Coordinates of C-alpha atoms and ligand atoms in Angstrom, one line a residue:
X277 CA 10.3 37.1 -12.6
X278 CA 11.2 33.5 -12.1
X279 CA 8.2 31.1 -12.3
X280 CA 7.4 29.4 -9.0
X281 CA 7.7 25.6 -9.0
X282 CA 6.4 22.6 -7.1
X283 CA 8.5 19.5 -7.0
X284 CA 7.2 16.1 -6.0
X285 CA 9.6 13.4 -4.9
X286 CA 8.2 9.9 -5.5
X287 CA 6.4 9.0 -8.8
X288 CA 4.2 6.4 -7.3
X289 CA 0.5 6.4 -6.6
X290 CA 0.3 9.4 -4.3
X291 CA 2.9 11.4 -6.2
X292 CA 1.2 11.0 -9.6
X293 CA -2.2 11.7 -8.3
X294 CA -1.0 14.8 -6.5
X295 CA 0.5 16.1 -9.7
X296 CA -2.9 15.5 -11.4
X297 CA -4.7 17.2 -8.5
X298 CA -2.4 20.2 -8.6
X299 CA -3.3 20.9 -12.2
X300 CA -7.0 20.1 -11.5
X301 CA -7.0 22.7 -8.6
X302 CA -5.5 25.3 -10.9
X303 CA -1.7 25.3 -10.4
X304 CA -0.2 26.9 -13.5
X305 CA 3.4 27.1 -12.3
X306 CA 6.2 24.7 -12.8
X307 CA 5.6 21.1 -11.8
X308 CA 8.1 18.3 -11.6
X309 CA 7.5 14.7 -10.6
X310 CA 10.7 12.7 -9.9
X311 CA 10.8 8.9 -9.4
X312 CA 13.5 6.4 -9.1
X313 CA 11.6 3.6 -10.9
X314 CA 12.0 3.6 -14.7
X315 CA 8.3 3.0 -15.6
X316 CA 5.5 5.6 -15.6
X317 CA 3.6 5.7 -12.3
X318 CA 1.3 2.7 -11.9
X319 CA -1.4 1.2 -9.8
X320 CA 0.0 -1.5 -7.5
X321 CA -3.2 -3.5 -6.4
X322 CA -3.7 -5.3 -9.8
X323 CA -0.1 -6.6 -9.6
X324 CA -1.1 -9.1 -6.9
X325 CA -4.4 -9.9 -8.4
X326 CA -5.3 -9.4 -12.1
X327 CA -1.6 -9.6 -13.3
X328 CA -1.0 -12.9 -11.5
X329 CA -4.2 -14.3 -13.0
X330 CA -3.2 -13.2 -16.5
X331 CA -6.2 -10.9 -16.8
X332 CA -4.1 -7.8 -17.1
X333 CA -0.5 -7.0 -18.1
X334 CA 1.7 -5.0 -15.8
X335 CA 1.9 -2.3 -18.6
X336 CA -1.8 -1.9 -18.3
X337 CA -1.5 -0.8 -14.7
X338 CA -0.1 2.7 -15.6
X339 CA -2.3 5.5 -14.3
X340 CA -1.6 7.8 -17.2
X341 CA 0.4 7.5 -20.5
X342 CA 3.8 9.3 -20.7
X343 CA 2.2 11.7 -23.1
X344 CA -0.4 12.7 -20.5
X345 CA 2.3 14.2 -18.3
X346 CA 3.7 16.3 -21.2
X347 CA 0.2 17.4 -22.2
X348 CA -0.4 18.6 -18.6
X349 CA 2.9 20.4 -18.3
X350 CA 4.3 18.0 -15.8
X351 CA 8.0 17.3 -16.1
X352 CA 8.2 13.6 -15.4
X353 CA 11.8 12.6 -14.5
X354 CA 12.0 8.8 -14.2
X355 CA 14.9 6.5 -13.2
X356 CA 16.4 9.3 -11.0
X357 CA 16.7 9.2 -7.3
X358 CA 16.5 12.4 -5.1
X359 CA 19.6 12.1 -2.9
X360 CA 19.1 15.0 -0.6
X361 CA 17.2 18.2 0.1
X362 CA 18.8 21.5 0.7
X363 CA 16.1 23.3 2.6
X364 CA 18.1 26.5 3.0
X365 CA 18.5 27.0 -0.7
X366 CA 15.1 25.3 -1.6
X367 CA 16.7 22.7 -3.9
X368 CA 16.5 19.0 -4.4
X369 CA 19.8 17.3 -5.3
X370 CA 19.5 14.3 -7.6
X371 CA 21.8 11.2 -7.5
X372 CA 22.9 12.0 -11.1
X373 CA 24.6 15.1 -9.7
X374 CA 22.3 17.9 -10.7
X375 CA 19.7 19.8 -8.7
X376 CA 16.4 21.5 -9.1
X377 CA 14.8 24.5 -7.3
X378 CA 11.5 24.2 -5.5
X379 CA 9.2 26.7 -3.9
X380 CA 7.0 24.0 -2.4
X381 CA 8.0 20.3 -2.1
X382 CA 5.9 17.2 -1.7
X383 CA 7.4 14.0 -0.4
X384 CA 5.5 10.9 -1.6
X385 CA 8.3 8.4 -1.2
X386 CA 6.1 5.5 -0.2
X387 CA 7.4 2.3 1.4
X388 CA 10.2 -0.2 0.9
X389 CA 9.8 -3.9 1.3
X390 CA 11.2 -5.6 4.4
X391 CA 13.9 -8.1 3.2
X392 CA 13.6 -11.8 3.8
X393 CA 16.5 -12.1 6.2
X394 CA 17.3 -15.8 6.0
X395 CA 20.1 -17.7 4.2
X396 CA 19.2 -18.6 0.6
X397 CA 16.9 -15.5 0.1
X398 CA 18.9 -14.7 -3.0
X399 CA 18.3 -18.0 -4.8
X400 CA 16.5 -18.0 -8.1
X401 CA 12.8 -18.6 -7.8
X402 CA 12.5 -16.4 -4.6
X403 CA 10.3 -13.4 -5.2
X404 CA 9.0 -10.3 -3.5
X405 CA 5.9 -8.5 -4.9
X406 CA 5.8 -4.7 -5.2
X407 CA 6.7 -3.7 -8.7
X408 CA 5.6 -4.7 -12.3
X409 CA 8.8 -6.6 -12.7
X410 CA 8.1 -8.6 -9.6
X411 CA 4.5 -9.3 -10.7
X412 CA 5.7 -10.5 -14.1
X413 CA 8.3 -12.8 -12.4
X414 CA 5.8 -14.2 -10.0
X415 CA 3.1 -14.7 -12.7
X416 CA 5.6 -16.7 -14.8
X417 CA 6.2 -19.1 -11.9
X418 CA 2.5 -19.8 -11.2
X419 CA 1.5 -22.6 -13.5
X420 CA -0.2 -26.0 -13.0
X421 CA 1.6 -28.4 -10.8
X422 CA 4.1 -25.9 -9.4
X423 CA 4.7 -26.1 -5.7
X424 CA 4.6 -22.6 -4.2
X425 CA 5.5 -21.5 -0.7
X426 CA 4.3 -18.1 0.4
X427 CA 6.0 -16.6 3.4
X428 CA 3.8 -14.2 5.3
X429 CA 0.0 -14.4 5.7
X430 CA -0.6 -10.7 5.3
X431 CA -2.8 -9.3 2.5
X432 CA -0.2 -9.7 -0.3
X433 CA 0.7 -13.2 0.8
X434 CA -2.9 -14.3 0.8
X435 CA -3.6 -12.7 -2.6
X436 CA -0.6 -14.5 -4.0
X437 CA -1.9 -17.8 -2.4
X438 CA -5.3 -17.3 -4.0
X439 CA -3.9 -16.6 -7.4
X440 CA -1.5 -19.5 -7.2
X441 CA -4.3 -21.9 -6.3
X442 CA -6.5 -20.5 -9.2
X443 CA -3.6 -21.2 -11.5
X444 CA -3.3 -24.8 -10.5
X445 CA -0.4 -24.7 -8.1
X446 CA -0.1 -26.4 -4.7
X447 CA 0.4 -23.8 -2.0
X448 CA 1.7 -23.6 1.5
X449 CA 1.5 -20.3 3.4
X450 CA 3.9 -19.9 6.3
X451 CA 3.2 -17.3 9.0
X452 CA 5.3 -16.6 12.2
X453 CA 2.3 -15.0 14.0
X454 CA -0.8 -16.8 15.3
X455 CA -3.2 -15.7 12.6
X456 CA -3.6 -14.2 9.1
X457 CA -3.6 -10.4 8.6
X458 CA -3.0 -10.0 12.3
X459 CA -2.5 -6.3 12.2
X460 CA -5.7 -5.4 10.4
X461 CA -8.4 -8.0 11.0
X462 CA -10.3 -9.1 14.1
X463 CA -9.6 -12.8 14.7
X464 CA -13.1 -13.9 13.8
X465 CA -12.8 -12.3 10.4
X466 CA -9.2 -13.7 10.0
X467 CA -10.4 -17.2 10.9
X468 CA -13.2 -17.0 8.3
X469 CA -10.7 -15.9 5.6
X470 CA -8.3 -18.7 6.6
X471 CA -11.1 -21.2 6.4
X472 CA -11.9 -20.0 2.8
X473 CA -8.3 -20.6 1.8
X474 CA -8.2 -24.0 3.4
X475 CA -11.4 -25.0 1.7
X476 CA -9.8 -24.2 -1.6
X477 CA -6.7 -26.3 -0.8
X478 CA -4.2 -23.9 0.6
X479 CA -2.1 -25.4 3.4
X480 CA -1.7 -22.6 6.0
X481 CA 0.8 -23.0 8.9
X482 CA 0.8 -20.5 11.8
X483 CA 3.6 -20.0 14.5
X484 CA 6.2 -21.3 12.1
X485 CA 9.6 -19.6 11.4
X486 CA 11.7 -20.1 8.3
X487 CA 15.3 -21.0 9.0
X488 CA 16.7 -21.0 5.5
X489 CA 15.8 -21.5 1.8
X490 CA 17.7 -24.4 0.3
X491 CA 18.8 -25.1 -3.3
X492 CA 21.9 -24.9 -5.6
X493 CA 21.0 -22.1 -7.9
X494 CA 17.3 -22.2 -7.7
X495 CA 15.2 -22.6 -4.5
X496 CA 14.2 -26.3 -4.0
X497 CA 13.0 -26.3 -0.4
X498 CA 12.1 -24.2 2.6
X499 CA 13.7 -25.3 5.9
X500 CA 11.7 -24.4 9.0
X501 CA 13.2 -23.7 12.5
X502 CA 11.3 -26.8 13.7
X503 CA 13.6 -28.9 11.4
X504 CA 10.8 -29.7 9.0
X505 CA 11.3 -28.8 5.3
X506 CA 8.9 -28.2 2.4
X507 CA 9.9 -28.9 -1.2
X508 CA 9.0 -26.2 -3.6
X509 CA 9.6 -24.7 -7.0
X510 CA 9.0 -21.0 -6.0
X511 CA 8.8 -18.9 -2.9
X512 CA 7.0 -15.6 -2.7
X513 CA 7.5 -13.5 0.4
X514 CA 5.4 -10.6 1.8
X515 CA 6.8 -9.8 5.2
X516 CA 5.8 -6.1 5.5
X517 CA 7.1 -2.8 4.4
X518 CA 8.6 0.2 6.1
X519 CA 8.2 3.9 5.2
X520 CA 10.9 5.5 3.1
X521 CA 11.9 8.3 5.4
X522 CA 15.7 8.5 4.9
X523 CA 15.5 11.6 2.6
X524 CA 13.3 13.5 5.1
X525 CA 15.4 12.4 8.0
X526 CA 18.6 13.5 6.4
X527 CA 17.0 16.9 5.7
X528 CA 16.2 17.3 9.4
X529 CA 12.4 17.0 9.1
X530 CA 10.6 15.4 12.0
X531 CA 10.4 11.6 11.4
X532 CA 8.8 9.0 13.6
X533 CA 7.8 5.8 11.8
X534 CA 6.9 8.0 8.8
X535 CA 7.3 11.6 8.0
X536 CA 5.4 13.5 10.7
X537 CA 2.9 16.0 9.6
X538 CA 0.0 17.9 11.0
X539 CA -3.6 17.4 9.8
X540 CA -2.8 19.6 6.8
X541 CA -0.1 17.0 5.8
X542 CA 2.5 19.8 6.3
X543 CA 5.8 18.6 7.7
X544 CA 7.9 20.3 10.3
X545 CA 9.0 22.6 7.4
X546 CA 6.0 24.7 6.2
X547 CA 7.3 24.5 2.6
X548 CA 7.3 20.7 2.6
X549 CA 4.3 18.4 2.6
X550 CA 4.0 14.5 2.7
X551 CA 1.4 12.1 1.5
X552 CA 0.8 8.3 1.0
X553 CA 2.4 5.4 2.8
X554 CA 5.3 7.5 4.1
X555 CA 3.1 10.1 5.9
X556 CA 2.3 9.9 9.6
X557 CA -0.3 12.6 10.1
X558 CA -2.2 13.9 13.2
X559 CA -5.7 12.4 13.1
X560 CA -8.3 14.5 15.0
X561 CA -10.8 11.6 14.6
X562 CA -8.6 9.2 16.4
X563 CA -6.7 11.7 18.6
X564 CA -3.3 10.2 17.6
X565 CA -0.9 10.1 14.7
X566 CA -1.7 7.5 12.0
X567 CA 0.2 6.1 9.1
X568 CA -1.8 4.1 6.6
X569 CA -0.5 1.8 3.8
X570 CA -3.4 1.6 1.4
X571 CA -4.7 2.7 -1.9
X572 CA -7.5 4.9 -0.7
X573 CA -5.2 6.8 1.6
X574 CA -2.7 7.4 -1.2
X575 CA -5.5 8.7 -3.4
X576 CA -7.1 10.9 -0.8
X577 CA -4.0 12.3 0.8
X578 CA -2.7 13.2 -2.7
X579 CA -5.7 15.4 -3.3
X580 CA -5.5 17.0 0.2
X581 CA -1.7 17.6 -0.1
X582 CA -2.2 19.2 -3.5
X583 CA -4.8 21.5 -2.2
X584 CA -2.7 22.5 0.8
X585 CA 0.4 23.1 -1.4
X586 CA -1.8 25.7 -2.9
X587 CA -2.8 27.1 0.5
X588 CA -6.4 25.7 0.8
X589 CA -5.9 24.7 4.4
X590 CA -7.9 21.5 4.1
X591 CA -7.6 19.1 7.1
X592 CA -7.2 15.5 6.3
X593 CA -9.2 13.3 8.6
X594 CA -10.6 10.3 6.7
X595 CA -11.8 7.0 8.2
X596 CA -9.3 4.4 7.0
X597 CA -10.6 2.0 4.3
X598 CA -9.0 -0.8 2.3
X599 CA -10.0 -3.8 0.3
X600 CA -8.6 -7.0 -1.0
X601 CA -9.8 -9.6 -3.5
X602 CA -9.1 -13.2 -3.0
X603 CA -10.8 -15.8 -5.3
X604 CA -14.3 -14.6 -5.8
X605 CA -14.3 -13.0 -2.3
X606 CA -14.1 -9.3 -1.6
X607 CA -12.6 -8.2 1.7
X608 CA -13.2 -4.7 2.9
X609 CA -12.1 -3.1 6.2
X610 CA -13.1 0.4 7.5
X611 CA -11.8 2.2 10.6
X612 CA -9.3 0.6 12.9
X613 CA -10.7 -2.8 14.1
X614 CA -7.7 -3.2 16.4
X615 CA -9.3 -0.5 18.7
X616 CA -12.3 -2.7 19.3
X617 CA -12.7 -4.8 22.5
X618 CA -15.3 -7.2 21.1
X619 CA -16.5 -8.4 17.7
X620 CA -20.2 -8.6 16.7
X621 CA -20.9 -10.8 13.7
X622 CA -23.8 -10.0 11.3
X623 CA -24.8 -11.9 8.2
X624 CA -25.6 -10.1 4.9
X625 CA -26.9 -12.7 2.5
X626 CA -23.9 -14.9 1.8
X627 CA -21.5 -12.4 3.3
X628 CA -20.3 -11.7 6.8
X629 CA -19.9 -8.4 8.6
X630 CA -17.6 -8.2 11.7
X631 CA -18.2 -5.1 13.8
X632 CA -15.3 -4.1 16.2
X633 CA -16.8 -2.3 19.2
X634 CA -14.9 -0.7 22.0
X635 CA -15.7 -0.9 25.8
X636 CA -18.0 2.2 25.5
X637 CA -20.1 0.5 22.8
X638 CA -18.6 2.6 20.0
X639 CA -17.9 1.2 16.6
X640 CA -14.1 1.4 15.9
X641 CA -13.9 -0.8 12.9
X642 CA -15.8 -3.0 10.5
X643 CA -14.6 -5.9 8.3
X644 CA -16.6 -7.6 5.7
X645 CA -16.0 -10.8 3.7
X646 CA -18.1 -12.0 0.8
X647 CA -19.7 -10.6 -2.3
X648 CA -18.9 -7.0 -3.2
X649 CA -22.5 -6.4 -4.1
X650 CA -23.6 -7.3 -0.6
X651 CA -21.0 -5.6 1.4
X652 CA -20.2 -2.3 -0.4
X653 CA -23.2 -0.3 0.6
X654 CA -23.3 -1.3 4.3
X655 CA -19.5 -0.7 4.6
X656 CA -20.1 2.8 3.2
X657 CA -22.8 3.4 5.8
X658 CA -20.5 2.1 8.5
X659 CA -17.7 4.4 7.3
X660 CA -20.0 7.4 7.6
X661 CA -21.1 6.2 11.1
X662 CA -17.5 6.1 12.2
X663 CA -16.7 9.5 10.7
X664 CA -19.7 10.8 12.8
X665 CA -18.4 9.4 16.1
X666 CA -18.9 5.7 16.0
X667 CA -22.5 4.8 16.6
X668 CA -23.5 1.8 14.6
X669 CA -27.1 1.6 15.7
X670 CA -28.6 0.2 12.5
X671 CA -26.2 -2.8 12.7
X672 CA -25.9 -3.5 16.4
Ligands
FAD871 P1 4.4 4.1 -3.8 O1 3.3 3.8 -4.7 O2 5.3 3.1 -3.2 O3 5.3 5.3 -4.5 C1 6.4 5.8 -3.9 C2 7.4 6.0 -5.1 O4 8.5 6.8 -4.6 C3 8.1 4.7 -5.5 O5 8.0 4.6 -6.9 C4 9.5 4.9 -5.1 O6 10.4 4.1 -5.8 C5 9.7 6.4 -5.2 N1 10.8 6.9 -4.4 C6 11.0 6.7 -3.0 N2 12.1 7.4 -2.7 C7 12.6 8.1 -3.7 C8 13.6 9.0 -4.0 N3 14.5 9.4 -3.0 N4 13.8 9.6 -5.2 C9 12.9 9.2 -6.2 N5 11.9 8.4 -6.0 C10 11.7 7.8 -4.8 N6 -3.9 -1.2 -1.1 C11 -5.2 -1.4 -1.0 O7 -5.9 -0.6 -0.3 N7 -5.8 -2.5 -1.6 C12 -5.1 -3.4 -2.3 O8 -5.7 -4.3 -2.8 C13 -3.7 -3.2 -2.4 N8 -3.0 -4.1 -3.1 C14 -1.6 -3.9 -3.2 C15 -0.9 -4.8 -4.0 C16 0.5 -4.7 -4.0 C17 1.3 -5.7 -4.8 C18 1.2 -3.6 -3.4 C19 2.6 -3.5 -3.4 C20 0.4 -2.7 -2.7 C21 -1.0 -2.8 -2.6 N9 -1.8 -1.9 -1.9 C22 -3.1 -2.1 -1.8 C23 -1.2 -0.7 -1.2 C24 -1.1 0.5 -2.1 O9 -0.8 0.2 -3.4 C25 -0.1 1.5 -1.5 O10 -0.6 1.9 -0.3 C26 0.2 2.7 -2.5 O11 0.8 2.3 -3.6 C27 1.0 3.8 -1.7 O12 1.3 4.8 -2.6 P2 2.5 5.8 -2.3 O13 2.5 6.8 -3.4 O14 2.5 6.3 -0.9 O15 3.8 4.9 -2.5

């Protein structure tokens, strides 16, 4: 009899952790993890923090050594892209013109960076930040006296700004929207974060649009639509990501800003599951479909997807949670602050807590900025309160 096999497409955070979880939960059959990057699966958060500060090398970000995969009977295929899925025959077709059978398939294809769509984006010294190579390139350009322009005041842009200042660069951050981290923070919390950056010397500009990057071979200036220009030695952009759904879409799976799944992370084909940044799942807690782009989600969905590939029937319904580190500050966000109608502010020692409360007085999100020692335990309590329906009585 032929051995049954599970194939995972996407050897990133969620894919690697799902492979580990499958073995942990007792899967003894074939297990193949396929990724189009050439390096072993790695953790992305340190790339925009410790690696830029020279506290860690990008090689040290790997989750497991290459030998670990072999020791656990996981066929790790790197530098190979899955080009299509033949659902009828239960096979994935690789770009290198060969194919593999699957009995169950997990799609963990993550996100792809939005491009910087302005003239000059291809000049030397213009960087994105998602991979170890990007992090090494950015780290090399952050040294004393360098003039760095960061495009996008999202979490990655602000982390780069913080690292650049710590490394002695002068830094401008350009943001088209009216505030920092507009999608994920209430404005009071965003303003406090912006004030911290300004206090440390970052020049933040809101409501500005980049017209072009100027330079002969290497970038030398950023031209704004207003006509103003900023001289620079390096540009780092973080203008969002989009889910990598092409493979799923071409295979005829239901896709809608992410691969659509039910609460079991099962796609519209019961043999195929999805997890991580690419997965848009039905959340019972929020009564809507959610797609989350954060570390905790990649980690937790990997475990749930692995269990459900084995038929455990576990519903995924976590309260969203993410963190960022900028300077000596920890930022943590739980729930969905955007669902709040008002923000209540509480002080925790030297840290601030921002509670996002809806019109019915229910807590929908909480954001905290300050010391990790002061905020970690209260944020855990608030996460539990949100999982239980949203009463934040101890804090309101
Ligand atoms: P990925 O890790 O992107 O993995 C997907 C993989 O699939 C990629 O390797 C991709 O190349 C591969 N792939 C896609 N299509 C194919 C195909 N057809 N064939 C083969 N391979 C394919 N989150 C936080 O909560 N806190 C943080 O501080 C934080 N910091 C971050 C810093 C950086 C620089 C970045 C980039 C992200 C950060 N995140 C953070 C977000 C977090 O890292 C992501 O949410 C997480 O990596 C998502 O995991 P994933 O497995 O879904 O996707």
